[in-house]
Amino acid sequence: MDTDAFVRTLDREGALLASAAEEAGVAAEVPTCPEWRVRDLLRHTGMVHRWATAFVAEGYTEYHPDGGLPDLDGADLVAWFRDGHRSLVDALAAAPPDVECWHFLPAPSPLAFWARRQAHETTVHRLDAEAARGGVAGEIAPDFAADGIDELLRGFHARRKSRVRSEEPRVLRVRATDTDSAVWTVRLSQEPPAAERDDTGDADCELAGPAGQLYRALWNRGPFPRVTGDMSLAGLWREKSAITWS
């Protein structure tokens, strides 16, 4: 996916998140984030949107702290979220391709990083808002879901802070069944996971299914569609893989 496609996805996903949040109500519990209510979801995601906008629009080349959470609620909070989301979409759409700013995962460019990261950030939290609302959840396009799995496995969990570790070397395979070449081999050890986009060698456990379902599951927003082999590795992922803000 190119940067423009990520920006379009971000635009759509933020609107879906806001609509689901309005329908649920800000006091509704978020089943996928047990300690949150919808107001917490809106405050967090709106803060992240503004934080990301500052890097792209202001050109910060070093880490810059977020602006904190707003003391807003109800309709005012939803409007605040929509305003921040709109500012982020507009900033990404208007930024020159060679904009220089801080980013925290490998990417072809800072702009490509922020467009991709915020598209996935917003999609994951759209799932949260829909879980709070109840009813039928929206779909996730297979190619976009496969990209998000790749970002999670080869980006986030390649960092030193990943807690997905194993005392003994183990191999986890992740296979999207509806997307060409969307298969990853994740080598687990006492070091951060080492993931490659291939299916070389044997695996101790395989997680498989449609890319959208795997995306939800790997972000701990739903069950694994199919697990074969050593179930304890699926349990290890569920227990240790959460990505936190702090």
JSON list of C-alpha atoms in Angstrom, two decimals, residues 63-197:
[
{"chain": "A", "resi": 63, "resn": "TYR", "atom": "CA", "xyz": [10.95, 12.74, 20.25]},
{"chain": "A", "resi": 64, "resn": "HIS", "atom": "CA", "xyz": [8.29, 15.21, 21.40]},
{"chain": "A", "resi": 65, "resn": "PRO", "atom": "CA", "xyz": [5.90, 14.40, 24.28]},
{"chain": "A", "resi": 66, "resn": "ASP", "atom": "CA", "xyz": [2.17, 14.13, 23.77]},
{"chain": "A", "resi": 67, "resn": "GLY", "atom": "CA", "xyz": [-0.17, 16.85, 24.95]},
{"chain": "A", "resi": 68, "resn": "GLY", "atom": "CA", "xyz": [-1.96, 14.76, 27.56]},
{"chain": "A", "resi": 69, "resn": "LEU", "atom": "CA", "xyz": [-5.59, 13.75, 27.80]},
{"chain": "A", "resi": 70, "resn": "PRO", "atom": "CA", "xyz": [-8.41, 16.32, 27.63]},
{"chain": "A", "resi": 71, "resn": "ASP", "atom": "CA", "xyz": [-10.88, 17.02, 30.39]},
{"chain": "A", "resi": 72, "resn": "LEU", "atom": "CA", "xyz": [-13.83, 16.60, 28.05]},
{"chain": "A", "resi": 73, "resn": "ASP", "atom": "CA", "xyz": [-16.79, 14.26, 27.95]},
{"chain": "A", "resi": 74, "resn": "GLY", "atom": "CA", "xyz": [-19.97, 13.55, 26.04]},
{"chain": "A", "resi": 75, "resn": "ALA", "atom": "CA", "xyz": [-20.63, 15.33, 22.75]},
{"chain": "A", "resi": 76, "resn": "ASP", "atom": "CA", "xyz": [-17.75, 17.75, 23.36]},
{"chain": "A", "resi": 77, "resn": "LEU", "atom": "CA", "xyz": [-15.33, 14.81, 23.54]},
{"chain": "A", "resi": 78, "resn": "VAL", "atom": "CA", "xyz": [-16.63, 13.28, 20.32]},
{"chain": "A", "resi": 79, "resn": "ALA", "atom": "CA", "xyz": [-16.28, 16.63, 18.55]},
{"chain": "A", "resi": 80, "resn": "TRP", "atom": "CA", "xyz": [-12.74, 17.01, 19.92]},
{"chain": "A", "resi": 81, "resn": "PHE", "atom": "CA", "xyz": [-11.88, 13.57, 18.59]},
{"chain": "A", "resi": 82, "resn": "ARG", "atom": "CA", "xyz": [-13.30, 14.37, 15.15]},
{"chain": "A", "resi": 83, "resn": "ASP", "atom": "CA", "xyz": [-11.35, 17.65, 14.99]},
{"chain": "A", "resi": 84, "resn": "GLY", "atom": "CA", "xyz": [-8.06, 15.96, 15.85]},
{"chain": "A", "resi": 85, "resn": "HIS", "atom": "CA", "xyz": [-8.64, 13.17, 13.39]},
{"chain": "A", "resi": 86, "resn": "ARG", "atom": "CA", "xyz": [-9.42, 15.66, 10.63]},
{"chain": "A", "resi": 87, "resn": "SER", "atom": "CA", "xyz": [-6.25, 17.64, 11.40]},
{"chain": "A", "resi": 88, "resn": "LEU", "atom": "CA", "xyz": [-4.13, 14.49, 11.18]},
{"chain": "A", "resi": 89, "resn": "VAL", "atom": "CA", "xyz": [-5.62, 13.42, 7.85]},
{"chain": "A", "resi": 90, "resn": "ASP", "atom": "CA", "xyz": [-5.15, 16.92, 6.44]},
{"chain": "A", "resi": 91, "resn": "ALA", "atom": "CA", "xyz": [-1.56, 17.18, 7.72]},
{"chain": "A", "resi": 92, "resn": "LEU", "atom": "CA", "xyz": [-0.57, 13.87, 6.16]},
{"chain": "A", "resi": 93, "resn": "ALA", "atom": "CA", "xyz": [-2.30, 14.69, 2.87]},
{"chain": "A", "resi": 94, "resn": "ALA", "atom": "CA", "xyz": [-0.60, 18.11, 2.65]},
{"chain": "A", "resi": 95, "resn": "ALA", "atom": "CA", "xyz": [2.90, 17.08, 3.77]},
{"chain": "A", "resi": 96, "resn": "PRO", "atom": "CA", "xyz": [5.67, 16.96, 1.16]},
{"chain": "A", "resi": 97, "resn": "PRO", "atom": "CA", "xyz": [6.92, 13.41, 0.47]},
{"chain": "A", "resi": 98, "resn": "ASP", "atom": "CA", "xyz": [10.38, 14.31, 1.79]},
{"chain": "A", "resi": 99, "resn": "VAL", "atom": "CA", "xyz": [9.21, 15.81, 5.09]},
{"chain": "A", "resi": 100, "resn": "GLU", "atom": "CA", "xyz": [11.76, 15.17, 7.84]},
{"chain": "A", "resi": 101, "resn": "CYS", "atom": "CA", "xyz": [10.52, 14.27, 11.30]},
{"chain": "A", "resi": 102, "resn": "TRP", "atom": "CA", "xyz": [11.00, 11.76, 14.11]},
{"chain": "A", "resi": 103, "resn": "HIS", "atom": "CA", "xyz": [9.55, 8.27, 13.77]},
{"chain": "A", "resi": 104, "resn": "PHE", "atom": "CA", "xyz": [10.11, 5.05, 15.70]},
{"chain": "A", "resi": 105, "resn": "LEU", "atom": "CA", "xyz": [9.92, 2.10, 13.29]},
{"chain": "A", "resi": 106, "resn": "PRO", "atom": "CA", "xyz": [11.83, 1.47, 10.04]},
{"chain": "A", "resi": 107, "resn": "ALA", "atom": "CA", "xyz": [10.02, 2.97, 7.04]},
{"chain": "A", "resi": 108, "resn": "PRO", "atom": "CA", "xyz": [10.74, 4.23, 3.52]},
{"chain": "A", "resi": 109, "resn": "SER", "atom": "CA", "xyz": [10.20, 7.78, 4.80]},
{"chain": "A", "resi": 110, "resn": "PRO", "atom": "CA", "xyz": [8.85, 9.58, 7.88]},
{"chain": "A", "resi": 111, "resn": "LEU", "atom": "CA", "xyz": [5.64, 10.40, 6.00]},
{"chain": "A", "resi": 112, "resn": "ALA", "atom": "CA", "xyz": [5.17, 6.76, 4.99]},
{"chain": "A", "resi": 113, "resn": "PHE", "atom": "CA", "xyz": [5.71, 5.73, 8.62]},
{"chain": "A", "resi": 114, "resn": "TRP", "atom": "CA", "xyz": [3.16, 8.10, 10.12]},
{"chain": "A", "resi": 115, "resn": "ALA", "atom": "CA", "xyz": [0.49, 7.42, 7.49]},
{"chain": "A", "resi": 116, "resn": "ARG", "atom": "CA", "xyz": [0.85, 3.66, 7.96]},
{"chain": "A", "resi": 117, "resn": "ARG", "atom": "CA", "xyz": [1.11, 3.75, 11.76]},
{"chain": "A", "resi": 118, "resn": "GLN", "atom": "CA", "xyz": [-1.90, 6.00, 12.25]},
{"chain": "A", "resi": 119, "resn": "ALA", "atom": "CA", "xyz": [-4.02, 4.02, 9.79]},
{"chain": "A", "resi": 120, "resn": "HIS", "atom": "CA", "xyz": [-3.42, 0.90, 11.88]},
{"chain": "A", "resi": 121, "resn": "GLU", "atom": "CA", "xyz": [-3.66, 2.70, 15.23]},
{"chain": "A", "resi": 122, "resn": "THR", "atom": "CA", "xyz": [-7.06, 4.02, 14.23]},
{"chain": "A", "resi": 123, "resn": "THR", "atom": "CA", "xyz": [-8.28, 0.73, 12.79]},
{"chain": "A", "resi": 124, "resn": "VAL", "atom": "CA", "xyz": [-7.44, -1.19, 15.96]},
{"chain": "A", "resi": 125, "resn": "HIS", "atom": "CA", "xyz": [-9.31, 1.37, 18.05]},
{"chain": "A", "resi": 126, "resn": "ARG", "atom": "CA", "xyz": [-12.20, 1.37, 15.60]},
{"chain": "A", "resi": 127, "resn": "LEU", "atom": "CA", "xyz": [-12.52, -2.31, 16.50]},
{"chain": "A", "resi": 128, "resn": "ASP", "atom": "CA", "xyz": [-12.63, -1.28, 20.16]},
{"chain": "A", "resi": 129, "resn": "ALA", "atom": "CA", "xyz": [-15.40, 1.25, 19.52]},
{"chain": "A", "resi": 130, "resn": "GLU", "atom": "CA", "xyz": [-17.42, -1.32, 17.59]},
{"chain": "A", "resi": 131, "resn": "ALA", "atom": "CA", "xyz": [-16.97, -3.84, 20.41]},
{"chain": "A", "resi": 132, "resn": "ALA", "atom": "CA", "xyz": [-18.39, -1.25, 22.82]},
{"chain": "A", "resi": 133, "resn": "ARG", "atom": "CA", "xyz": [-21.31, -0.55, 20.50]},
{"chain": "A", "resi": 134, "resn": "GLY", "atom": "CA", "xyz": [-22.07, -4.21, 19.85]},
{"chain": "A", "resi": 135, "resn": "GLY", "atom": "CA", "xyz": [-23.64, -5.59, 16.71]},
{"chain": "A", "resi": 136, "resn": "VAL", "atom": "CA", "xyz": [-21.81, -6.40, 13.50]},
{"chain": "A", "resi": 137, "resn": "ALA", "atom": "CA", "xyz": [-18.19, -5.28, 13.31]},
{"chain": "A", "resi": 138, "resn": "GLY", "atom": "CA", "xyz": [-16.81, -3.72, 10.14]},
{"chain": "A", "resi": 139, "resn": "GLU", "atom": "CA", "xyz": [-14.50, -5.60, 7.82]},
{"chain": "A", "resi": 140, "resn": "ILE", "atom": "CA", "xyz": [-10.76, -5.14, 7.36]},
{"chain": "A", "resi": 141, "resn": "ALA", "atom": "CA", "xyz": [-9.41, -5.41, 3.81]},
{"chain": "A", "resi": 142, "resn": "PRO", "atom": "CA", "xyz": [-7.09, -8.45, 3.49]},
{"chain": "A", "resi": 143, "resn": "ASP", "atom": "CA", "xyz": [-4.13, -6.53, 2.02]},
{"chain": "A", "resi": 144, "resn": "PHE", "atom": "CA", "xyz": [-4.36, -3.86, 4.73]},
{"chain": "A", "resi": 145, "resn": "ALA", "atom": "CA", "xyz": [-4.70, -6.52, 7.43]},
{"chain": "A", "resi": 146, "resn": "ALA", "atom": "CA", "xyz": [-1.62, -8.34, 6.11]},
{"chain": "A", "resi": 147, "resn": "ASP", "atom": "CA", "xyz": [0.31, -5.08, 6.21]},
{"chain": "A", "resi": 148, "resn": "GLY", "atom": "CA", "xyz": [-0.73, -4.54, 9.81]},
{"chain": "A", "resi": 149, "resn": "ILE", "atom": "CA", "xyz": [0.37, -8.04, 10.76]},
{"chain": "A", "resi": 150, "resn": "ASP", "atom": "CA", "xyz": [3.72, -7.31, 9.15]},
{"chain": "A", "resi": 151, "resn": "GLU", "atom": "CA", "xyz": [4.08, -4.03, 11.06]},
{"chain": "A", "resi": 152, "resn": "LEU", "atom": "CA", "xyz": [3.27, -5.79, 14.31]},
{"chain": "A", "resi": 153, "resn": "LEU", "atom": "CA", "xyz": [5.57, -8.79, 13.82]},
{"chain": "A", "resi": 154, "resn": "ARG", "atom": "CA", "xyz": [8.54, -7.19, 12.05]},
{"chain": "A", "resi": 155, "resn": "GLY", "atom": "CA", "xyz": [8.20, -3.70, 13.51]},
{"chain": "A", "resi": 156, "resn": "PHE", "atom": "CA", "xyz": [6.82, -3.52, 17.04]},
{"chain": "A", "resi": 157, "resn": "HIS", "atom": "CA", "xyz": [7.99, -6.92, 18.24]},
{"chain": "A", "resi": 158, "resn": "ALA", "atom": "CA", "xyz": [11.47, -6.56, 16.77]},
{"chain": "A", "resi": 159, "resn": "ARG", "atom": "CA", "xyz": [12.09, -3.88, 19.41]},
{"chain": "A", "resi": 160, "resn": "ARG", "atom": "CA", "xyz": [13.88, -4.59, 22.68]},
{"chain": "A", "resi": 161, "resn": "LYS", "atom": "CA", "xyz": [10.71, -3.82, 24.65]},
{"chain": "A", "resi": 162, "resn": "SER", "atom": "CA", "xyz": [8.82, -6.83, 23.25]},
{"chain": "A", "resi": 163, "resn": "ARG", "atom": "CA", "xyz": [7.90, -9.20, 26.08]},
{"chain": "A", "resi": 164, "resn": "VAL", "atom": "CA", "xyz": [7.23, -12.17, 23.78]},
{"chain": "A", "resi": 165, "resn": "ARG", "atom": "CA", "xyz": [10.18, -14.31, 24.89]},
{"chain": "A", "resi": 166, "resn": "SER", "atom": "CA", "xyz": [10.79, -18.01, 25.32]},
{"chain": "A", "resi": 167, "resn": "GLU", "atom": "CA", "xyz": [13.35, -19.76, 27.54]},
{"chain": "A", "resi": 168, "resn": "GLU", "atom": "CA", "xyz": [13.84, -22.39, 24.83]},
{"chain": "A", "resi": 169, "resn": "PRO", "atom": "CA", "xyz": [13.98, -21.59, 21.08]},
{"chain": "A", "resi": 170, "resn": "ARG", "atom": "CA", "xyz": [10.54, -22.04, 19.48]},
{"chain": "A", "resi": 171, "resn": "VAL", "atom": "CA", "xyz": [9.08, -21.23, 16.08]},
{"chain": "A", "resi": 172, "resn": "LEU", "atom": "CA", "xyz": [5.67, -19.65, 15.54]},
{"chain": "A", "resi": 173, "resn": "ARG", "atom": "CA", "xyz": [4.17, -19.42, 12.07]},
{"chain": "A", "resi": 174, "resn": "VAL", "atom": "CA", "xyz": [1.48, -16.95, 11.08]},
{"chain": "A", "resi": 175, "resn": "ARG", "atom": "CA", "xyz": [-0.37, -17.64, 7.83]},
{"chain": "A", "resi": 176, "resn": "ALA", "atom": "CA", "xyz": [-3.08, -15.53, 6.18]},
{"chain": "A", "resi": 177, "resn": "THR", "atom": "CA", "xyz": [-5.09, -17.89, 4.02]},
{"chain": "A", "resi": 178, "resn": "ASP", "atom": "CA", "xyz": [-6.72, -15.28, 1.79]},
{"chain": "A", "resi": 179, "resn": "THR", "atom": "CA", "xyz": [-3.69, -13.16, 0.84]},
{"chain": "A", "resi": 180, "resn": "ASP", "atom": "CA", "xyz": [-0.83, -14.20, -1.44]},
{"chain": "A", "resi": 181, "resn": "SER", "atom": "CA", "xyz": [2.58, -14.57, 0.25]},
{"chain": "A", "resi": 182, "resn": "ALA", "atom": "CA", "xyz": [1.21, -13.41, 3.62]},
{"chain": "A", "resi": 183, "resn": "VAL", "atom": "CA", "xyz": [3.03, -15.89, 5.83]},
{"chain": "A", "resi": 184, "resn": "TRP", "atom": "CA", "xyz": [5.56, -15.18, 8.58]},
{"chain": "A", "resi": 185, "resn": "THR", "atom": "CA", "xyz": [8.01, -17.32, 10.51]},
{"chain": "A", "resi": 186, "resn": "VAL", "atom": "CA", "xyz": [8.59, -15.92, 14.00]},
{"chain": "A", "resi": 187, "resn": "ARG", "atom": "CA", "xyz": [11.58, -17.29, 15.90]},
{"chain": "A", "resi": 188, "resn": "LEU", "atom": "CA", "xyz": [11.14, -17.00, 19.64]},
{"chain": "A", "resi": 189, "resn": "SER", "atom": "CA", "xyz": [13.97, -17.04, 22.14]},
{"chain": "A", "resi": 190, "resn": "GLN", "atom": "CA", "xyz": [15.21, -15.08, 25.14]},
{"chain": "A", "resi": 191, "resn": "GLU", "atom": "CA", "xyz": [15.77, -12.19, 22.70]},
{"chain": "A", "resi": 192, "resn": "PRO", "atom": "CA", "xyz": [13.07, -10.16, 20.91]},
{"chain": "A", "resi": 193, "resn": "PRO", "atom": "CA", "xyz": [11.13, -12.18, 18.32]},
{"chain": "A", "resi": 194, "resn": "ALA", "atom": "CA", "xyz": [12.82, -12.44, 14.92]},
{"chain": "A", "resi": 195, "resn": "ALA", "atom": "CA", "xyz": [10.17, -12.53, 12.18]},
{"chain": "A", "resi": 196, "resn": "GLU", "atom": "CA", "xyz": [10.67, -13.13, 8.48]},
{"chain": "A", "resi": 197, "resn": "ARG", "atom": "CA", "xyz": [8.06, -13.11, 5.76]}
]
